């Protein structure tokens, strides 16, 4: 949260995708974990993603803002399916009207975001206006081993699309050599630097 009296950083909420033990265990047995087994593509799961994003918006973001009316900006961080949820949240909030006081999205860190199915239905004019009115800066990170067609729409394609929506150096793209669908230490350090730079300029959010 950033505001006139902001002096600390608070984690508003965490949303996690579910995981399956294994195919043999049966698809009804969800379990916590770092991976998951799904047969559907991301487009088939879009309703699930939207419900997750709405849950974060209602249960975390809006409740936090009610408790902290001084909050002026928030940052979102998401990996993989969480990157899709982080991407959807600003779209649900929409562009800020002139003089509107609700918190803006200051920073958006997308780590290997699974946006397949969304890449082909963007309204680039809407996204450009959204980022402009919020003053959003975006970090996109991914492993070079996952930047191939066989693993989904390449992240380099996503980077090119984001550049059209974020003029003026408000996009930072990092490809991590010989890394697959994971969060290497170097990437987490880069995200920390990205957020720290925003906080030094705008105050913690």
mmCIF file with all atom_site columns, C-alpha atoms in Angstrom:
data_model
loop_
_atom_site.group_PDB
_atom_site.id
_atom_site.type_symbol
_atom_site.label_atom_id
_atom_site.label_alt_id
_atom_site.label_comp_id
_atom_site.label_asym_id
_atom_site.label_entity_id
_atom_site.label_seq_id
_atom_site.pdbx_PDB_ins_code
_atom_site.Cartn_x
_atom_site.Cartn_y
_atom_site.Cartn_z
_atom_site.occupancy
_atom_site.B_iso_or_equiv
_atom_site.pdbx_formal_charge
_atom_site.auth_seq_id
_atom_site.auth_comp_id
_atom_site.auth_asym_id
_atom_site.auth_atom_id
_atom_site.pdbx_PDB_model_num
ATOM 1   C CA . UNK A 1 1   ? 0.000   0.000   0.000   1.00 0.00 ? 1   UNK A CA 1
ATOM 2   C CA . UNK A 1 2   ? 1.268   3.486   -0.803  1.00 0.00 ? 2   UNK A CA 1
ATOM 3   C CA . UNK A 1 3   ? -0.182  6.613   0.745   1.00 0.00 ? 3   UNK A CA 1
ATOM 4   C CA . UNK A 1 4   ? 0.763   9.748   2.670   1.00 0.00 ? 4   UNK A CA 1
ATOM 5   C CA . UNK A 1 5   ? 1.570   7.756   5.815   1.00 0.00 ? 5   UNK A CA 1
ATOM 6   C CA . UNK A 1 6   ? 2.824   4.542   4.181   1.00 0.00 ? 6   UNK A CA 1
ATOM 7   C CA . UNK A 1 7   ? 5.890   3.247   5.990   1.00 0.00 ? 7   UNK A CA 1
ATOM 8   C CA . UNK A 1 8   ? 5.769   -0.485  5.367   1.00 0.00 ? 8   UNK A CA 1
ATOM 9   C CA . UNK A 1 9   ? 4.837   -3.160  2.881   1.00 0.00 ? 9   UNK A CA 1
ATOM 10  C CA . UNK A 1 10  ? 1.879   -5.436  3.575   1.00 0.00 ? 10  UNK A CA 1
ATOM 11  C CA . UNK A 1 11  ? 0.990   -8.609  1.705   1.00 0.00 ? 11  UNK A CA 1
ATOM 12  C CA . UNK A 1 12  ? -2.702  -8.199  0.905   1.00 0.00 ? 12  UNK A CA 1
ATOM 13  C CA . UNK A 1 13  ? -3.370  -11.796 -0.090  1.00 0.00 ? 13  UNK A CA 1
ATOM 14  C CA . UNK A 1 14  ? -2.139  -14.928 -1.796  1.00 0.00 ? 14  UNK A CA 1
ATOM 15  C CA . UNK A 1 15  ? -4.069  -17.027 -4.318  1.00 0.00 ? 15  UNK A CA 1
ATOM 16  C CA . UNK A 1 16  ? -2.767  -20.502 -5.211  1.00 0.00 ? 16  UNK A CA 1
ATOM 17  C CA . UNK A 1 17  ? -3.723  -22.865 -7.988  1.00 0.00 ? 17  UNK A CA 1
ATOM 18  C CA . UNK A 1 18  ? -4.488  -26.440 -6.966  1.00 0.00 ? 18  UNK A CA 1
ATOM 19  C CA . UNK A 1 19  ? -2.366  -29.485 -7.760  1.00 0.00 ? 19  UNK A CA 1
ATOM 20  C CA . UNK A 1 20  ? -3.030  -33.158 -8.361  1.00 0.00 ? 20  UNK A CA 1
ATOM 21  C CA . UNK A 1 21  ? -1.015  -35.973 -6.778  1.00 0.00 ? 21  UNK A CA 1
ATOM 22  C CA . UNK A 1 22  ? -0.807  -37.949 -10.013 1.00 0.00 ? 22  UNK A CA 1
ATOM 23  C CA . UNK A 1 23  ? -2.966  -39.304 -12.792 1.00 0.00 ? 23  UNK A CA 1
ATOM 24  C CA . UNK A 1 24  ? -3.166  -42.655 -11.004 1.00 0.00 ? 24  UNK A CA 1
ATOM 25  C CA . UNK A 1 25  ? -4.433  -40.947 -7.845  1.00 0.00 ? 25  UNK A CA 1
ATOM 26  C CA . UNK A 1 26  ? -7.524  -39.771 -9.690  1.00 0.00 ? 26  UNK A CA 1
ATOM 27  C CA . UNK A 1 27  ? -8.480  -36.268 -10.755 1.00 0.00 ? 27  UNK A CA 1
ATOM 28  C CA . UNK A 1 28  ? -10.713 -35.796 -7.702  1.00 0.00 ? 28  UNK A CA 1
ATOM 29  C CA . UNK A 1 29  ? -7.763  -35.757 -5.318  1.00 0.00 ? 29  UNK A CA 1
ATOM 30  C CA . UNK A 1 30  ? -6.436  -32.231 -5.230  1.00 0.00 ? 30  UNK A CA 1
ATOM 31  C CA . UNK A 1 31  ? -3.381  -31.523 -3.109  1.00 0.00 ? 31  UNK A CA 1
ATOM 32  C CA . UNK A 1 32  ? -1.033  -28.659 -2.373  1.00 0.00 ? 32  UNK A CA 1
ATOM 33  C CA . UNK A 1 33  ? 2.101   -28.613 -4.486  1.00 0.00 ? 33  UNK A CA 1
ATOM 34  C CA . UNK A 1 34  ? 4.256   -26.879 -7.026  1.00 0.00 ? 34  UNK A CA 1
ATOM 35  C CA . UNK A 1 35  ? 2.718   -28.362 -10.169 1.00 0.00 ? 35  UNK A CA 1
ATOM 36  C CA . UNK A 1 36  ? -0.604  -29.636 -11.381 1.00 0.00 ? 36  UNK A CA 1
ATOM 37  C CA . UNK A 1 37  ? -2.080  -31.982 -13.955 1.00 0.00 ? 37  UNK A CA 1
ATOM 38  C CA . UNK A 1 38  ? -4.695  -30.589 -16.302 1.00 0.00 ? 38  UNK A CA 1
ATOM 39  C CA . UNK A 1 39  ? -5.886  -31.732 -19.708 1.00 0.00 ? 39  UNK A CA 1
ATOM 40  C CA . UNK A 1 40  ? -7.658  -28.503 -20.674 1.00 0.00 ? 40  UNK A CA 1
ATOM 41  C CA . UNK A 1 41  ? -5.921  -25.563 -22.253 1.00 0.00 ? 41  UNK A CA 1
ATOM 42  C CA . UNK A 1 42  ? -5.936  -22.165 -20.565 1.00 0.00 ? 42  UNK A CA 1
ATOM 43  C CA . UNK A 1 43  ? -8.827  -20.971 -22.730 1.00 0.00 ? 43  UNK A CA 1
ATOM 44  C CA . UNK A 1 44  ? -11.013 -23.794 -21.366 1.00 0.00 ? 44  UNK A CA 1
ATOM 45  C CA . UNK A 1 45  ? -10.066 -22.678 -17.857 1.00 0.00 ? 45  UNK A CA 1
ATOM 46  C CA . UNK A 1 46  ? -10.770 -18.977 -18.358 1.00 0.00 ? 46  UNK A CA 1
ATOM 47  C CA . UNK A 1 47  ? -13.873 -19.073 -16.161 1.00 0.00 ? 47  UNK A CA 1
ATOM 48  C CA . UNK A 1 48  ? -11.832 -20.641 -13.369 1.00 0.00 ? 48  UNK A CA 1
ATOM 49  C CA . UNK A 1 49  ? -9.190  -17.931 -13.703 1.00 0.00 ? 49  UNK A CA 1
ATOM 50  C CA . UNK A 1 50  ? -11.780 -15.144 -13.695 1.00 0.00 ? 50  UNK A CA 1
ATOM 51  C CA . UNK A 1 51  ? -13.426 -16.537 -10.548 1.00 0.00 ? 51  UNK A CA 1
ATOM 52  C CA . UNK A 1 52  ? -10.015 -16.662 -8.883  1.00 0.00 ? 52  UNK A CA 1
ATOM 53  C CA . UNK A 1 53  ? -9.289  -13.065 -9.893  1.00 0.00 ? 53  UNK A CA 1
ATOM 54  C CA . UNK A 1 54  ? -12.687 -11.877 -8.652  1.00 0.00 ? 54  UNK A CA 1
ATOM 55  C CA . UNK A 1 55  ? -12.077 -13.685 -5.342  1.00 0.00 ? 55  UNK A CA 1
ATOM 56  C CA . UNK A 1 56  ? -8.745  -11.881 -4.897  1.00 0.00 ? 56  UNK A CA 1
ATOM 57  C CA . UNK A 1 57  ? -10.352 -8.568  -5.832  1.00 0.00 ? 57  UNK A CA 1
ATOM 58  C CA . UNK A 1 58  ? -13.279 -8.927  -3.423  1.00 0.00 ? 58  UNK A CA 1
ATOM 59  C CA . UNK A 1 59  ? -11.630 -10.729 -0.495  1.00 0.00 ? 59  UNK A CA 1
ATOM 60  C CA . UNK A 1 60  ? -8.182  -9.147  -0.571  1.00 0.00 ? 60  UNK A CA 1
ATOM 61  C CA . UNK A 1 61  ? -7.932  -5.904  -2.535  1.00 0.00 ? 61  UNK A CA 1
ATOM 62  C CA . UNK A 1 62  ? -11.292 -4.310  -1.710  1.00 0.00 ? 62  UNK A CA 1
ATOM 63  C CA . UNK A 1 63  ? -11.215 -5.321  1.966   1.00 0.00 ? 63  UNK A CA 1
ATOM 64  C CA . UNK A 1 64  ? -7.685  -3.983  2.308   1.00 0.00 ? 64  UNK A CA 1
ATOM 65  C CA . UNK A 1 65  ? -8.660  -0.675  0.714   1.00 0.00 ? 65  UNK A CA 1
ATOM 66  C CA . UNK A 1 66  ? -11.622 -0.350  3.064   1.00 0.00 ? 66  UNK A CA 1
ATOM 67  C CA . UNK A 1 67  ? -9.281  -0.732  6.061   1.00 0.00 ? 67  UNK A CA 1
ATOM 68  C CA . UNK A 1 68  ? -6.633  1.571   4.559   1.00 0.00 ? 68  UNK A CA 1
ATOM 69  C CA . UNK A 1 69  ? -8.296  4.478   2.745   1.00 0.00 ? 69  UNK A CA 1
ATOM 70  C CA . UNK A 1 70  ? -4.886  6.177   2.533   1.00 0.00 ? 70  UNK A CA 1
ATOM 71  C CA . UNK A 1 71  ? -3.697  3.482   0.100   1.00 0.00 ? 71  UNK A CA 1
ATOM 72  C CA . UNK A 1 72  ? -3.068  4.960   -3.346  1.00 0.00 ? 72  UNK A CA 1
ATOM 73  C CA . UNK A 1 73  ? -1.316  2.138   -5.232  1.00 0.00 ? 73  UNK A CA 1
ATOM 74  C CA . UNK A 1 74  ? -0.891  -1.639  -5.271  1.00 0.00 ? 74  UNK A CA 1
ATOM 75  C CA . UNK A 1 75  ? 1.574   -4.006  -6.915  1.00 0.00 ? 75  UNK A CA 1
ATOM 76  C CA . UNK A 1 76  ? 0.696   -7.464  -8.242  1.00 0.00 ? 76  UNK A CA 1
ATOM 77  C CA . UNK A 1 77  ? 3.048   -10.447 -8.605  1.00 0.00 ? 77  UNK A CA 1
ATOM 78  C CA . UNK A 1 78  ? 2.083   -13.768 -10.209 1.00 0.00 ? 78  UNK A CA 1
ATOM 79  C CA . UNK A 1 79  ? 3.832   -16.914 -11.466 1.00 0.00 ? 79  UNK A CA 1
ATOM 80  C CA . UNK A 1 80  ? 2.399   -19.271 -14.106 1.00 0.00 ? 80  UNK A CA 1
ATOM 81  C CA . UNK A 1 81  ? -1.391  -19.538 -13.561 1.00 0.00 ? 81  UNK A CA 1
ATOM 82  C CA . UNK A 1 82  ? -0.965  -16.869 -10.875 1.00 0.00 ? 82  UNK A CA 1
ATOM 83  C CA . UNK A 1 83  ? 0.387   -14.646 -13.637 1.00 0.00 ? 83  UNK A CA 1
ATOM 84  C CA . UNK A 1 84  ? -2.943  -15.023 -15.422 1.00 0.00 ? 84  UNK A CA 1
ATOM 85  C CA . UNK A 1 85  ? -4.791  -13.998 -12.235 1.00 0.00 ? 85  UNK A CA 1
ATOM 86  C CA . UNK A 1 86  ? -2.458  -11.005 -11.764 1.00 0.00 ? 86  UNK A CA 1
ATOM 87  C CA . UNK A 1 87  ? -3.085  -10.045 -15.397 1.00 0.00 ? 87  UNK A CA 1
ATOM 88  C CA . UNK A 1 88  ? -6.863  -10.264 -15.026 1.00 0.00 ? 88  UNK A CA 1
ATOM 89  C CA . UNK A 1 89  ? -7.060  -8.085  -11.905 1.00 0.00 ? 89  UNK A CA 1
ATOM 90  C CA . UNK A 1 90  ? -6.200  -4.774  -13.640 1.00 0.00 ? 90  UNK A CA 1
ATOM 91  C CA . UNK A 1 91  ? -8.583  -5.698  -16.467 1.00 0.00 ? 91  UNK A CA 1
ATOM 92  C CA . UNK A 1 92  ? -11.374 -6.120  -13.902 1.00 0.00 ? 92  UNK A CA 1
ATOM 93  C CA . UNK A 1 93  ? -10.526 -2.786  -12.261 1.00 0.00 ? 93  UNK A CA 1
ATOM 94  C CA . UNK A 1 94  ? -10.519 -0.945  -15.580 1.00 0.00 ? 94  UNK A CA 1
ATOM 95  C CA . UNK A 1 95  ? -8.937  2.402   -16.532 1.00 0.00 ? 95  UNK A CA 1
ATOM 96  C CA . UNK A 1 96  ? -9.015  5.183   -13.961 1.00 0.00 ? 96  UNK A CA 1
ATOM 97  C CA . UNK A 1 97  ? -11.253 8.137   -14.712 1.00 0.00 ? 97  UNK A CA 1
ATOM 98  C CA . UNK A 1 98  ? -9.829  11.620  -14.174 1.00 0.00 ? 98  UNK A CA 1
ATOM 99  C CA . UNK A 1 99  ? -9.900  12.457  -10.478 1.00 0.00 ? 99  UNK A CA 1
ATOM 100 C CA . UNK A 1 100 ? -10.795 8.909   -9.455  1.00 0.00 ? 100 UNK A CA 1
ATOM 101 C CA . UNK A 1 101 ? -9.323  8.096   -6.049  1.00 0.00 ? 101 UNK A CA 1
ATOM 102 C CA . UNK A 1 102 ? -9.356  4.307   -5.904  1.00 0.00 ? 102 UNK A CA 1
ATOM 103 C CA . UNK A 1 103 ? -5.927  2.632   -5.767  1.00 0.00 ? 103 UNK A CA 1
ATOM 104 C CA . UNK A 1 104 ? -4.046  2.251   -9.004  1.00 0.00 ? 104 UNK A CA 1
ATOM 105 C CA . UNK A 1 105 ? -1.924  -0.727  -10.082 1.00 0.00 ? 105 UNK A CA 1
ATOM 106 C CA . UNK A 1 106 ? 1.593   0.672   -9.824  1.00 0.00 ? 106 UNK A CA 1
ATOM 107 C CA . UNK A 1 107 ? 3.595   -2.446  -10.675 1.00 0.00 ? 107 UNK A CA 1
ATOM 108 C CA . UNK A 1 108 ? 2.745   -5.736  -12.355 1.00 0.00 ? 108 UNK A CA 1
ATOM 109 C CA . UNK A 1 109 ? 5.307   -8.567  -12.182 1.00 0.00 ? 109 UNK A CA 1
ATOM 110 C CA . UNK A 1 110 ? 4.440   -11.467 -14.505 1.00 0.00 ? 110 UNK A CA 1
ATOM 111 C CA . UNK A 1 111 ? 6.649   -14.525 -14.047 1.00 0.00 ? 111 UNK A CA 1
ATOM 112 C CA . UNK A 1 112 ? 6.150   -17.097 -16.829 1.00 0.00 ? 112 UNK A CA 1
ATOM 113 C CA . UNK A 1 113 ? 2.461   -16.118 -17.048 1.00 0.00 ? 113 UNK A CA 1
ATOM 114 C CA . UNK A 1 114 ? 0.256   -18.670 -18.808 1.00 0.00 ? 114 UNK A CA 1
ATOM 115 C CA . UNK A 1 115 ? -1.812  -16.341 -20.978 1.00 0.00 ? 115 UNK A CA 1
ATOM 116 C CA . UNK A 1 116 ? -2.525  -18.745 -23.830 1.00 0.00 ? 116 UNK A CA 1
ATOM 117 C CA . UNK A 1 117 ? -6.011  -18.120 -25.097 1.00 0.00 ? 117 UNK A CA 1
ATOM 118 C CA . UNK A 1 118 ? -5.844  -14.504 -23.909 1.00 0.00 ? 118 UNK A CA 1
ATOM 119 C CA . UNK A 1 119 ? -3.118  -13.412 -26.334 1.00 0.00 ? 119 UNK A CA 1
ATOM 120 C CA . UNK A 1 120 ? -5.474  -13.598 -29.286 1.00 0.00 ? 120 UNK A CA 1
ATOM 121 C CA . UNK A 1 121 ? -8.369  -11.686 -27.724 1.00 0.00 ? 121 UNK A CA 1
ATOM 122 C CA . UNK A 1 122 ? -6.623  -8.613  -26.329 1.00 0.00 ? 122 UNK A CA 1
ATOM 123 C CA . UNK A 1 123 ? -8.104  -5.218  -26.976 1.00 0.00 ? 123 UNK A CA 1
ATOM 124 C CA . UNK A 1 124 ? -4.774  -3.418  -27.176 1.00 0.00 ? 124 UNK A CA 1
ATOM 125 C CA . UNK A 1 125 ? -6.428  0.005   -27.036 1.00 0.00 ? 125 UNK A CA 1
ATOM 126 C CA . UNK A 1 126 ? -8.119  -0.918  -23.743 1.00 0.00 ? 126 UNK A CA 1
ATOM 127 C CA . UNK A 1 127 ? -4.916  -2.355  -22.261 1.00 0.00 ? 127 UNK A CA 1
ATOM 128 C CA . UNK A 1 128 ? -2.909  0.700   -23.359 1.00 0.00 ? 128 UNK A CA 1
ATOM 129 C CA . UNK A 1 129 ? -5.439  3.076   -21.763 1.00 0.00 ? 129 UNK A CA 1
ATOM 130 C CA . UNK A 1 130 ? -5.561  0.917   -18.624 1.00 0.00 ? 130 UNK A CA 1
ATOM 131 C CA . UNK A 1 131 ? -1.808  1.033   -18.115 1.00 0.00 ? 131 UNK A CA 1
ATOM 132 C CA . UNK A 1 132 ? -1.656  4.743   -19.011 1.00 0.00 ? 132 UNK A CA 1
ATOM 133 C CA . UNK A 1 133 ? -4.272  5.847   -16.467 1.00 0.00 ? 133 UNK A CA 1
ATOM 134 C CA . UNK A 1 134 ? -2.811  3.652   -13.720 1.00 0.00 ? 134 UNK A CA 1
ATOM 135 C CA . UNK A 1 135 ? 0.785   4.595   -14.559 1.00 0.00 ? 135 UNK A CA 1
ATOM 136 C CA . UNK A 1 136 ? 1.592   0.866   -14.432 1.00 0.00 ? 136 UNK A CA 1
ATOM 137 C CA . UNK A 1 137 ? 5.071   -0.536  -15.000 1.00 0.00 ? 137 UNK A CA 1
ATOM 138 C CA . UNK A 1 138 ? 5.396   -4.198  -15.971 1.00 0.00 ? 138 UNK A CA 1
ATOM 139 C CA . UNK A 1 139 ? 8.095   -6.811  -15.382 1.00 0.00 ? 139 UNK A CA 1
ATOM 140 C CA . UNK A 1 140 ? 7.988   -9.941  -17.572 1.00 0.00 ? 140 UNK A CA 1
ATOM 141 C CA . UNK A 1 141 ? 10.306  -12.844 -16.768 1.00 0.00 ? 141 UNK A CA 1
ATOM 142 C CA . UNK A 1 142 ? 10.567  -16.331 -18.259 1.00 0.00 ? 142 UNK A CA 1
ATOM 143 C CA . UNK A 1 143 ? 13.022  -19.161 -18.891 1.00 0.00 ? 143 UNK A CA 1
ATOM 144 C CA . UNK A 1 144 ? 14.557  -19.457 -22.340 1.00 0.00 ? 144 UNK A CA 1
ATOM 145 C CA . UNK A 1 145 ? 13.776  -23.190 -22.401 1.00 0.00 ? 145 UNK A CA 1
ATOM 146 C CA . UNK A 1 146 ? 10.023  -22.479 -22.185 1.00 0.00 ? 146 UNK A CA 1
ATOM 147 C CA . UNK A 1 147 ? 10.016  -19.783 -24.865 1.00 0.00 ? 147 UNK A CA 1
ATOM 148 C CA . UNK A 1 148 ? 8.991   -22.213 -27.609 1.00 0.00 ? 148 UNK A CA 1
ATOM 149 C CA . UNK A 1 149 ? 5.779   -23.040 -29.483 1.00 0.00 ? 149 UNK A CA 1
ATOM 150 C CA . UNK A 1 150 ? 5.591   -26.578 -28.104 1.00 0.00 ? 150 UNK A CA 1
ATOM 151 C CA . UNK A 1 151 ? 5.230   -25.175 -24.559 1.00 0.00 ? 151 UNK A CA 1
ATOM 152 C CA . UNK A 1 152 ? 2.557   -22.644 -25.380 1.00 0.00 ? 152 UNK A CA 1
ATOM 153 C CA . UNK A 1 153 ? 2.612   -19.273 -27.058 1.00 0.00 ? 153 UNK A CA 1
ATOM 154 C CA . UNK A 1 154 ? 6.207   -18.004 -26.739 1.00 0.00 ? 154 UNK A CA 1
ATOM 155 C CA . UNK A 1 155 ? 6.828   -15.358 -24.110 1.00 0.00 ? 155 UNK A CA 1
ATOM 156 C CA . UNK A 1 156 ? 8.819   -13.354 -26.653 1.00 0.00 ? 156 UNK A CA 1
ATOM 157 C CA . UNK A 1 157 ? 5.517   -12.915 -28.552 1.00 0.00 ? 157 UNK A CA 1
ATOM 158 C CA . UNK A 1 158 ? 3.876   -11.684 -25.343 1.00 0.00 ? 158 UNK A CA 1
ATOM 159 C CA . UNK A 1 159 ? 6.765   -9.260  -24.800 1.00 0.00 ? 159 UNK A CA 1
ATOM 160 C CA . UNK A 1 160 ? 6.279   -7.791  -28.287 1.00 0.00 ? 160 UNK A CA 1
ATOM 161 C CA . UNK A 1 161 ? 2.575   -7.291  -27.604 1.00 0.00 ? 161 UNK A CA 1
ATOM 162 C CA . UNK A 1 162 ? 3.240   -5.658  -24.234 1.00 0.00 ? 162 UNK A CA 1
ATOM 163 C CA . UNK A 1 163 ? 5.736   -3.252  -25.816 1.00 0.00 ? 163 UNK A CA 1
ATOM 164 C CA . UNK A 1 164 ? 2.947   -1.891  -28.000 1.00 0.00 ? 164 UNK A CA 1
ATOM 165 C CA . UNK A 1 165 ? 0.873   -1.228  -24.868 1.00 0.00 ? 165 UNK A CA 1
ATOM 166 C CA . UNK A 1 166 ? 3.655   0.179   -22.682 1.00 0.00 ? 166 UNK A CA 1
ATOM 167 C CA . UNK A 1 167 ? 5.612   2.943   -24.416 1.00 0.00 ? 167 UNK A CA 1
ATOM 168 C CA . UNK A 1 168 ? 8.269   4.998   -22.731 1.00 0.00 ? 168 UNK A CA 1
ATOM 169 C CA . UNK A 1 169 ? 10.358  2.331   -21.017 1.00 0.00 ? 169 UNK A CA 1
ATOM 170 C CA . UNK A 1 170 ? 7.616   1.100   -18.662 1.00 0.00 ? 170 UNK A CA 1
ATOM 171 C CA . UNK A 1 171 ? 8.260   -2.563  -19.565 1.00 0.00 ? 171 UNK A CA 1
ATOM 172 C CA . UNK A 1 172 ? 11.185  -4.669  -18.336 1.00 0.00 ? 172 UNK A CA 1
ATOM 173 C CA . UNK A 1 173 ? 11.681  -8.080  -19.990 1.00 0.00 ? 173 UNK A CA 1
ATOM 174 C CA . UNK A 1 174 ? 14.109  -10.730 -18.713 1.00 0.00 ? 174 UNK A CA 1
ATOM 175 C CA . UNK A 1 175 ? 14.797  -14.129 -20.258 1.00 0.00 ? 175 UNK A CA 1
ATOM 176 C CA . UNK A 1 176 ? 16.720  -16.533 -18.005 1.00 0.00 ? 176 UNK A CA 1
ATOM 177 C CA . UNK A 1 177 ? 19.187  -18.702 -19.848 1.00 0.00 ? 177 UNK A CA 1
ATOM 178 C CA . UNK A 1 178 ? 18.692  -22.483 -19.693 1.00 0.00 ? 178 UNK A CA 1
ATOM 179 C CA . UNK A 1 179 ? 15.728  -22.176 -17.304 1.00 0.00 ? 179 UNK A CA 1
ATOM 180 C CA . UNK A 1 180 ? 12.352  -23.818 -17.804 1.00 0.00 ? 180 UNK A CA 1
ATOM 181 C CA . UNK A 1 181 ? 9.008   -23.175 -16.061 1.00 0.00 ? 181 UNK A CA 1
ATOM 182 C CA . UNK A 1 182 ? 10.404  -22.147 -12.686 1.00 0.00 ? 182 UNK A CA 1
ATOM 183 C CA . UNK A 1 183 ? 11.376  -19.094 -10.601 1.00 0.00 ? 183 UNK A CA 1
ATOM 184 C CA . UNK A 1 184 ? 15.181  -18.979 -10.427 1.00 0.00 ? 184 UNK A CA 1
ATOM 185 C CA . UNK A 1 185 ? 16.866  -16.963 -7.694  1.00 0.00 ? 185 UNK A CA 1
ATOM 186 C CA . UNK A 1 186 ? 18.113  -14.455 -10.261 1.00 0.00 ? 186 UNK A CA 1
ATOM 187 C CA . UNK A 1 187 ? 14.537  -13.767 -11.380 1.00 0.00 ? 187 UNK A CA 1
ATOM 188 C CA . UNK A 1 188 ? 13.309  -13.216 -7.815  1.00 0.00 ? 188 UNK A CA 1
ATOM 189 C CA . UNK A 1 189 ? 16.200  -10.815 -7.237  1.00 0.00 ? 189 UNK A CA 1
ATOM 190 C CA . UNK A 1 190 ? 15.269  -8.923  -10.409 1.00 0.00 ? 190 UNK A CA 1
ATOM 191 C CA . UNK A 1 191 ? 11.643  -8.672  -9.253  1.00 0.00 ? 191 UNK A CA 1
ATOM 192 C CA . UNK A 1 192 ? 12.833  -7.365  -5.879  1.00 0.00 ? 192 UNK A CA 1
ATOM 193 C CA . UNK A 1 193 ? 14.882  -4.694  -7.652  1.00 0.00 ? 193 UNK A CA 1
ATOM 194 C CA . UNK A 1 194 ? 11.928  -3.835  -9.905  1.00 0.00 ? 194 UNK A CA 1
ATOM 195 C CA . UNK A 1 195 ? 9.594   -3.354  -6.934  1.00 0.00 ? 195 UNK A CA 1
ATOM 196 C CA . UNK A 1 196 ? 12.229  -1.513  -4.888  1.00 0.00 ? 196 UNK A CA 1
ATOM 197 C CA . UNK A 1 197 ? 12.705  0.966   -7.729  1.00 0.00 ? 197 UNK A CA 1
ATOM 198 C CA . UNK A 1 198 ? 8.964   1.649   -7.821  1.00 0.00 ? 198 UNK A CA 1
ATOM 199 C CA . UNK A 1 199 ? 8.784   2.018   -4.045  1.00 0.00 ? 199 UNK A CA 1
ATOM 200 C CA . UNK A 1 200 ? 11.704  4.452   -3.926  1.00 0.00 ? 200 UNK A CA 1
ATOM 201 C CA . UNK A 1 201 ? 10.008  6.607   -6.520  1.00 0.00 ? 201 UNK A CA 1
ATOM 202 C CA . UNK A 1 202 ? 6.377   6.291   -5.419  1.00 0.00 ? 202 UNK A CA 1
ATOM 203 C CA . UNK A 1 203 ? 6.515   4.997   -1.853  1.00 0.00 ? 203 UNK A CA 1
ATOM 204 C CA . UNK A 1 204 ? 5.837   1.343   -0.872  1.00 0.00 ? 204 UNK A CA 1
ATOM 205 C CA . UNK A 1 205 ? 2.735   -0.173  -2.460  1.00 0.00 ? 205 UNK A CA 1
#
